[in-house]
Amino acid sequence: MSGDTITQSATSQTATSQTATSQTATSPTAPSRTTRSRTATSTPVALTRAARELGLRRREFELAVQLGYVRTVPDDKGGGPRVARAEIDRVRDEDGFPGTLRERVMVLGTRDGAALMGVTPARFTRFARLGLVIPVAFYLNRYRAVVWLYLAEELRQFAAGKENTRLLSGRTPEGLRDQLDAGLDLRPRNWRGRHLGFQLRQSEDPWERAAVVAPLLDPVQVAEIVQDPYERALLNRLRPARSAHGTHDSPAAVLTARIMTADDPDEIGWLRADLRQSLAEAREHRPVPRPSPGVPDERPPETTTAVDLALASDEAQRSPGLFGWLRRRNP
């Protein structure tokens, strides 16, 4: 073999080795365009974008999340919940999408719900007051009247049940008529129980779970149970956002607050017990932040005492104005 051949072979091997070394060195720090694309598409998206990609309106999407049809994940950057790309793909791959998903979150008012079940609106209202059908949402119309909404899927199931045939066409049983005559109306209480279940399923942190229970009680009740002002401030900060119904202290806002606050003694009793249990679990999980030793103690934003709240409540009840009138009326 000639010397030129040996030299060319050595040169070729050296070049090949340098190329492989260069590729190995740059591979970890320079991901391919395909890798960057996969990372971008796997990033969770905002709720508004997820709703748009699933073909749902905002309220429909919120209900789909509450009912567990669409799962959310926490935002790594501390923002609100988001939806993983894999979850969107899972929902889109379900049979009958998007029609099946829309049917699951379809809600109807009293008139349309009655038509679906083949009964009169008056009979449907009796069903709702007795707790036989449970509202999933509500809103106030322009006359500040409460409009309850029901899942169409549940109404179909109720109408199809053989055990409900007599209720759909016959006279209301005497015992149920007596309850209606006494003014029974379980719609607000049943909505609160359902709403509480929705919120608890979406809350993992013990303090967040306690903050879900507290808003359903009157502030006086909360102050009696949560006597530490720092804990009350934390619960206020973590409480779920309420739907806006007018400005603060407006008649619509006051009426909404009444619907969202427990008023039945039995309901208040188990909510108080639930709040105490949630607080015990939260305190064991982690204590609330407090000022460090040596730092002047500044009271948290929520400093109202139970006595102050009781005095304010008594004053509102004595008020001859619209606020006092609304407090005396049933929701």
CSV table of C-alpha atoms in Angstrom, one decimal:
chain,number,residue,atom,x,y,z
A,1,MET,CA,0.0,0.0,0.0
A,2,SER,CA,1.4,3.4,-1.0
A,3,GLY,CA,2.1,6.2,1.5
A,4,ASP,CA,-0.5,8.4,-0.1
A,5,THR,CA,-3.2,5.8,0.4
A,6,ILE,CA,-2.3,5.5,4.1
A,7,THR,CA,-2.3,9.3,4.5
A,8,GLN,CA,-5.7,9.7,2.9
A,9,SER,CA,-7.2,6.9,5.1
A,10,ALA,CA,-6.0,8.5,8.3
A,11,THR,CA,-7.3,11.9,7.2
A,12,SER,CA,-10.7,10.5,6.4
A,13,GLN,CA,-11.0,8.8,9.8
A,14,THR,CA,-9.9,11.9,11.6
A,15,ALA,CA,-12.6,14.0,9.8
A,16,THR,CA,-15.3,11.4,10.5
A,17,SER,CA,-14.3,11.4,14.2
A,18,GLN,CA,-14.4,15.2,14.5
A,19,THR,CA,-17.9,15.3,12.8
A,20,ALA,CA,-19.3,12.7,15.3
A,21,THR,CA,-17.8,14.5,18.2
A,22,SER,CA,-19.3,17.8,17.1
A,23,GLN,CA,-22.7,16.3,16.7
A,24,THR,CA,-22.5,14.7,20.2
A,25,ALA,CA,-21.5,17.9,21.8
A,26,THR,CA,-24.2,20.0,20.2
A,27,SER,CA,-27.1,17.6,20.6
A,28,PRO,CA,-28.0,18.2,24.3
A,29,THR,CA,-27.9,22.0,24.0
A,30,ALA,CA,-29.6,22.4,20.6
A,31,PRO,CA,-32.9,20.4,20.5
A,32,SER,CA,-34.3,19.8,17.1
A,33,ARG,CA,-37.1,21.8,15.6
A,34,THR,CA,-39.4,18.8,16.0
A,35,THR,CA,-38.6,18.5,19.7
A,36,ARG,CA,-39.4,22.2,20.3
A,37,SER,CA,-42.7,21.8,18.3
A,38,ARG,CA,-43.8,18.9,20.5
A,39,THR,CA,-42.9,20.9,23.7
A,40,ALA,CA,-45.1,23.8,22.5
A,41,THR,CA,-48.1,21.6,21.7
A,42,SER,CA,-47.9,19.8,25.0
A,43,THR,CA,-48.1,23.0,27.0
A,44,PRO,CA,-51.5,23.3,28.8
A,45,VAL,CA,-53.7,26.0,27.3
A,46,ALA,CA,-55.9,28.7,28.9
A,47,LEU,CA,-59.6,27.9,29.6
A,48,THR,CA,-60.9,30.3,27.0
A,49,ARG,CA,-58.8,28.6,24.3
A,50,ALA,CA,-59.8,25.1,25.5
A,51,ALA,CA,-63.5,26.1,25.3
A,52,ARG,CA,-63.0,27.4,21.8
A,53,GLU,CA,-61.3,24.3,20.6
A,54,LEU,CA,-64.0,22.1,22.1
A,55,GLY,CA,-66.7,24.2,20.5
A,56,LEU,CA,-68.3,25.3,23.9
A,57,ARG,CA,-69.6,28.6,25.1
A,58,ARG,CA,-68.1,29.9,28.3
A,59,ARG,CA,-70.9,28.8,30.6
A,60,GLU,CA,-71.1,25.4,28.9
A,61,PHE,CA,-67.4,24.9,29.3
A,62,GLU,CA,-67.5,25.9,33.0
A,63,LEU,CA,-70.3,23.4,33.6
A,64,ALA,CA,-68.3,20.7,31.7
A,65,VAL,CA,-65.4,21.3,34.1
A,66,GLN,CA,-67.7,21.2,37.1
A,67,LEU,CA,-69.3,18.0,36.1
A,68,GLY,CA,-65.9,16.4,35.4
A,69,TYR,CA,-66.3,16.0,31.6
A,70,VAL,CA,-63.2,18.2,31.1
A,71,ARG,CA,-60.3,17.9,33.6
A,72,THR,CA,-58.1,20.9,34.4
A,73,VAL,CA,-54.5,21.1,35.7
A,74,PRO,CA,-52.9,23.8,37.9
A,75,ASP,CA,-50.8,26.4,36.2
A,76,ASP,CA,-47.1,25.9,37.0
A,77,LYS,CA,-46.6,29.7,36.9
A,78,GLY,CA,-49.2,30.3,39.6
A,79,GLY,CA,-52.1,31.4,37.4
A,80,GLY,CA,-55.5,29.9,37.1
A,81,PRO,CA,-56.4,26.3,36.0
A,82,ARG,CA,-55.5,25.3,32.5
A,83,VAL,CA,-56.3,22.3,30.2
A,84,ALA,CA,-53.7,19.9,29.0
A,85,ARG,CA,-53.4,19.3,25.3
A,86,ALA,CA,-53.9,15.6,25.9
A,87,GLU,CA,-57.2,16.2,27.7
A,88,ILE,CA,-58.5,18.3,24.7
A,89,ASP,CA,-57.5,15.5,22.4
A,90,ARG,CA,-59.2,12.9,24.6
A,91,VAL,CA,-62.5,14.8,24.6
A,92,ARG,CA,-62.4,15.4,20.9
A,93,ASP,CA,-61.8,11.7,20.3
A,94,GLU,CA,-65.0,10.6,22.2
A,95,ASP,CA,-67.8,9.2,20.1
A,96,GLY,CA,-70.3,11.7,18.9
A,97,PHE,CA,-68.1,14.8,19.6
A,98,PRO,CA,-69.1,17.6,19.8
A,99,GLY,CA,-72.8,16.8,19.9
A,100,THR,CA,-72.6,14.4,22.8
A,101,LEU,CA,-70.6,16.8,24.9
A,102,ARG,CA,-73.1,19.6,24.2
A,103,GLU,CA,-76.0,17.4,25.2
A,104,ARG,CA,-74.4,16.6,28.5
A,105,VAL,CA,-74.1,20.3,29.5
A,106,MET,CA,-77.4,21.5,28.0
A,107,VAL,CA,-79.4,23.4,30.6
A,108,LEU,CA,-83.1,24.3,30.5
A,109,GLY,CA,-85.3,26.7,32.4
A,110,THR,CA,-88.7,25.9,33.9
A,111,ARG,CA,-90.8,26.3,30.7
A,112,ASP,CA,-88.4,24.3,28.4
A,113,GLY,CA,-87.8,21.7,31.2
A,114,ALA,CA,-91.5,21.2,31.6
A,115,ALA,CA,-92.0,20.7,27.9
A,116,LEU,CA,-89.2,18.2,27.8
A,117,MET,CA,-90.8,16.2,30.6
A,118,GLY,CA,-94.3,16.5,29.1
A,119,VAL,CA,-95.8,18.4,32.2
A,120,THR,CA,-97.0,21.9,32.9
A,121,PRO,CA,-94.6,24.5,34.2
A,122,ALA,CA,-96.6,24.6,37.5
A,123,ARG,CA,-96.1,20.8,38.0
A,124,PHE,CA,-92.4,21.2,37.1
A,125,THR,CA,-92.0,23.9,39.7
A,126,ARG,CA,-93.5,21.7,42.3
A,127,PHE,CA,-91.0,19.0,41.4
A,128,ALA,CA,-88.2,21.5,41.9
A,129,ARG,CA,-89.5,22.9,45.2
A,130,LEU,CA,-89.8,19.3,46.5
A,131,GLY,CA,-86.2,18.5,45.5
A,132,LEU,CA,-87.2,15.9,42.9
A,133,VAL,CA,-85.2,17.8,40.2
A,134,ILE,CA,-82.2,19.8,41.3
A,135,PRO,CA,-81.0,23.0,39.7
A,136,VAL,CA,-77.4,23.2,38.4
A,137,ALA,CA,-77.2,26.9,38.0
A,138,PHE,CA,-79.2,30.1,38.3
A,139,TYR,CA,-79.3,33.7,37.1
A,140,LEU,CA,-81.3,36.9,37.7
A,141,ASN,CA,-83.3,38.2,34.8
A,142,ARG,CA,-83.9,41.9,34.1
A,143,TYR,CA,-86.7,41.9,36.6
A,144,ARG,CA,-84.4,40.5,39.3
A,145,ALA,CA,-86.4,37.3,39.4
A,146,VAL,CA,-84.4,34.1,40.0
A,147,VAL,CA,-84.3,31.8,36.9
A,148,TRP,CA,-83.2,28.3,37.9
A,149,LEU,CA,-81.5,26.0,35.3
A,150,TYR,CA,-81.6,22.3,35.1
A,151,LEU,CA,-79.6,19.7,33.2
A,152,ALA,CA,-81.6,18.4,30.3
A,153,GLU,CA,-80.0,15.0,30.7
A,154,GLU,CA,-81.3,14.6,34.2
A,155,LEU,CA,-84.8,15.7,33.3
A,156,ARG,CA,-84.9,13.0,30.6
A,157,GLN,CA,-83.8,10.4,33.1
A,158,PHE,CA,-86.5,11.6,35.6
A,159,ALA,CA,-89.2,11.5,33.0
A,160,ALA,CA,-88.1,8.0,31.8
A,161,GLY,CA,-88.2,6.5,35.3
A,162,LYS,CA,-91.1,4.2,35.8
A,163,GLU,CA,-91.3,5.1,39.5
A,164,ASN,CA,-92.1,8.7,38.5
A,165,THR,CA,-95.0,7.9,36.2
A,166,ARG,CA,-97.6,8.7,38.9
A,167,LEU,CA,-95.9,12.0,39.7
A,168,LEU,CA,-95.9,13.0,36.0
A,169,SER,CA,-99.6,12.5,35.4
A,170,GLY,CA,-101.4,11.9,38.6
A,171,ARG,CA,-102.2,14.1,41.6
A,172,THR,CA,-99.4,15.1,43.9
A,173,PRO,CA,-99.4,12.8,47.0
A,174,GLU,CA,-101.0,14.3,50.1
A,175,GLY,CA,-97.8,14.4,52.1
A,176,LEU,CA,-95.9,16.3,49.4
A,177,ARG,CA,-98.9,18.7,49.0
A,178,ASP,CA,-98.7,19.5,52.7
A,179,GLN,CA,-95.0,20.3,52.4
A,180,LEU,CA,-95.7,22.6,49.4
A,181,ASP,CA,-98.5,24.3,51.3
A,182,ALA,CA,-96.1,24.9,54.2
A,183,GLY,CA,-93.9,26.9,51.9
A,184,LEU,CA,-91.2,24.2,51.2
A,185,ASP,CA,-88.7,25.3,48.6
A,186,LEU,CA,-85.5,23.2,48.4
A,187,ARG,CA,-84.2,24.8,45.2
A,188,PRO,CA,-81.7,27.2,46.9
A,189,ARG,CA,-80.5,24.5,49.4
A,190,ASN,CA,-80.1,21.9,46.7
A,191,TRP,CA,-78.2,24.3,44.5
A,192,ARG,CA,-75.9,25.2,47.3
A,193,GLY,CA,-75.2,21.5,48.0
A,194,ARG,CA,-74.5,20.8,44.4
A,195,HIS,CA,-72.3,23.9,44.0
A,196,LEU,CA,-70.3,22.9,47.1
A,197,GLY,CA,-69.6,19.5,45.6
A,198,PHE,CA,-68.4,21.1,42.4
A,199,GLN,CA,-66.0,23.3,44.2
A,200,LEU,CA,-64.6,20.6,46.5
A,201,ARG,CA,-63.9,18.3,43.6
A,202,GLN,CA,-61.7,21.1,42.1
A,203,SER,CA,-59.9,21.9,45.4
A,204,GLU,CA,-56.9,19.9,46.6
A,205,ASP,CA,-55.3,22.2,49.1
A,206,PRO,CA,-56.9,21.9,52.6
A,207,TRP,CA,-57.1,25.6,53.0
A,208,GLU,CA,-58.8,26.0,49.7
A,209,ARG,CA,-61.4,23.3,50.7
A,210,ALA,CA,-62.1,25.3,53.9
A,211,ALA,CA,-62.5,28.5,51.8
A,212,VAL,CA,-65.1,26.7,49.7
A,213,VAL,CA,-67.3,25.9,52.7
A,214,ALA,CA,-67.0,29.3,54.5
A,215,PRO,CA,-68.8,31.5,52.0
A,216,LEU,CA,-72.0,29.3,52.3
A,217,LEU,CA,-72.3,30.4,55.9
A,218,ASP,CA,-73.3,33.8,57.3
A,219,PRO,CA,-70.2,36.0,58.2
A,220,VAL,CA,-71.3,35.9,61.8
A,221,GLN,CA,-71.2,32.1,61.7
A,222,VAL,CA,-67.7,32.1,60.1
A,223,ALA,CA,-66.4,34.6,62.7
A,224,GLU,CA,-67.6,32.4,65.5
A,225,ILE,CA,-65.8,29.3,64.2
A,226,VAL,CA,-62.7,31.0,62.7
A,227,GLN,CA,-61.7,33.4,65.5
A,228,ASP,CA,-58.1,33.9,64.2
A,229,PRO,CA,-58.1,37.0,62.0
A,230,TYR,CA,-55.2,35.7,59.9
A,231,GLU,CA,-57.0,32.5,59.1
A,232,ARG,CA,-60.1,34.5,58.2
A,233,ALA,CA,-58.0,36.7,55.9
A,234,LEU,CA,-56.6,33.6,54.2
A,235,LEU,CA,-60.0,32.1,53.7
A,236,ASN,CA,-61.3,35.3,52.2
A,237,ARG,CA,-58.3,35.4,49.8
A,238,LEU,CA,-58.8,31.8,48.7
A,239,ARG,CA,-62.6,31.8,48.4
A,240,PRO,CA,-64.0,31.0,44.9
A,241,ALA,CA,-65.0,34.0,42.8
A,242,ARG,CA,-68.7,34.6,42.8
A,243,SER,CA,-70.7,35.4,39.6
A,244,ALA,CA,-71.3,39.1,39.3
A,245,HIS,CA,-74.9,40.1,39.8
A,246,GLY,CA,-74.9,43.9,40.0
A,247,THR,CA,-72.7,46.2,42.1
A,248,HIS,CA,-71.9,45.6,45.7
A,249,ASP,CA,-75.0,46.1,48.0
A,250,SER,CA,-77.3,46.5,45.0
A,251,PRO,CA,-80.7,44.7,45.3
A,252,ALA,CA,-79.5,42.0,42.8
A,253,ALA,CA,-76.2,41.4,44.7
A,254,VAL,CA,-78.1,41.2,48.0
A,255,LEU,CA,-80.6,38.7,46.5
A,256,THR,CA,-77.7,36.6,45.1
A,257,ALA,CA,-76.0,36.6,48.4
A,258,ARG,CA,-79.1,35.3,50.1
A,259,ILE,CA,-79.3,32.4,47.7
A,260,MET,CA,-75.7,31.6,48.3
A,261,THR,CA,-76.0,31.6,52.1
A,262,ALA,CA,-77.4,28.7,54.1
A,263,ASP,CA,-80.6,29.6,56.0
A,264,ASP,CA,-81.9,26.2,57.1
A,265,PRO,CA,-80.9,25.1,60.6
A,266,ASP,CA,-80.0,21.6,59.5
A,267,GLU,CA,-77.9,22.9,56.6
A,268,ILE,CA,-76.2,25.4,58.8
A,269,GLY,CA,-75.4,22.7,61.4
A,270,TRP,CA,-73.6,20.4,59.0
A,271,LEU,CA,-71.8,23.3,57.2
A,272,ARG,CA,-70.5,24.5,60.5
A,273,ALA,CA,-69.3,20.9,61.3
A,274,ASP,CA,-67.7,20.6,57.9
A,275,LEU,CA,-65.9,24.0,58.3
A,276,ARG,CA,-64.5,22.9,61.7
A,277,GLN,CA,-63.3,19.6,60.2
A,278,SER,CA,-61.8,21.4,57.2
A,279,LEU,CA,-60.0,23.9,59.4
A,280,ALA,CA,-58.5,21.1,61.6
A,281,GLU,CA,-57.1,19.4,58.5
A,282,ALA,CA,-55.8,22.7,57.1
A,283,ARG,CA,-54.1,23.7,60.3
A,284,GLU,CA,-52.4,20.3,60.5
A,285,HIS,CA,-51.4,20.6,56.8
A,286,ARG,CA,-49.7,24.0,57.4
A,287,PRO,CA,-50.2,27.1,59.6
A,288,VAL,CA,-51.2,30.4,58.1
A,289,PRO,CA,-48.4,33.0,57.5
A,290,ARG,CA,-47.8,35.3,60.4
A,291,PRO,CA,-45.5,38.3,61.0
A,292,SER,CA,-41.9,37.2,62.0
A,293,PRO,CA,-40.7,37.9,65.5
A,294,GLY,CA,-39.5,41.5,65.9
A,295,VAL,CA,-41.7,42.7,63.1
A,296,PRO,CA,-44.5,45.1,64.0
A,297,ASP,CA,-47.8,43.1,64.0
A,298,GLU,CA,-50.1,44.5,61.3
A,299,ARG,CA,-53.7,43.2,61.4
A,300,PRO,CA,-54.7,41.4,58.2
A,301,PRO,CA,-57.2,43.1,55.8
A,302,GLU,CA,-60.2,41.1,57.3
A,303,THR,CA,-60.5,42.5,60.9
A,304,THR,CA,-64.2,42.4,61.4
A,305,THR,CA,-65.2,40.7,64.7
A,306,ALA,CA,-68.3,38.6,65.3
A,307,VAL,CA,-69.7,41.4,67.5
A,308,ASP,CA,-69.3,43.9,64.6
A,309,LEU,CA,-71.0,41.6,62.2
A,310,ALA,CA,-73.9,40.9,64.5
A,311,LEU,CA,-74.5,44.6,65.1
A,312,ALA,CA,-74.4,45.2,61.3
A,313,SER,CA,-76.8,42.4,60.7
A,314,ASP,CA,-79.2,43.7,63.4
A,315,GLU,CA,-79.0,47.2,61.9
A,316,ALA,CA,-79.8,45.8,58.4
A,317,GLN,CA,-82.8,44.0,59.7
A,318,ARG,CA,-84.1,47.2,61.3
A,319,SER,CA,-83.6,49.2,58.2
A,320,PRO,CA,-86.9,50.2,56.5
A,321,GLY,CA,-85.2,50.5,53.1
A,322,LEU,CA,-84.9,48.1,50.2
A,323,PHE,CA,-82.1,46.1,51.9
A,324,GLY,CA,-84.3,45.2,54.9
A,325,TRP,CA,-87.3,44.5,52.6
A,326,LEU,CA,-85.2,42.0,50.6
A,327,ARG,CA,-83.9,40.3,53.8
A,328,ARG,CA,-87.5,39.6,54.9
A,329,ARG,CA,-88.5,38.1,51.5
A,330,ASN,CA,-87.9,34.5,50.5
A,331,PRO,CA,-85.4,34.1,47.6
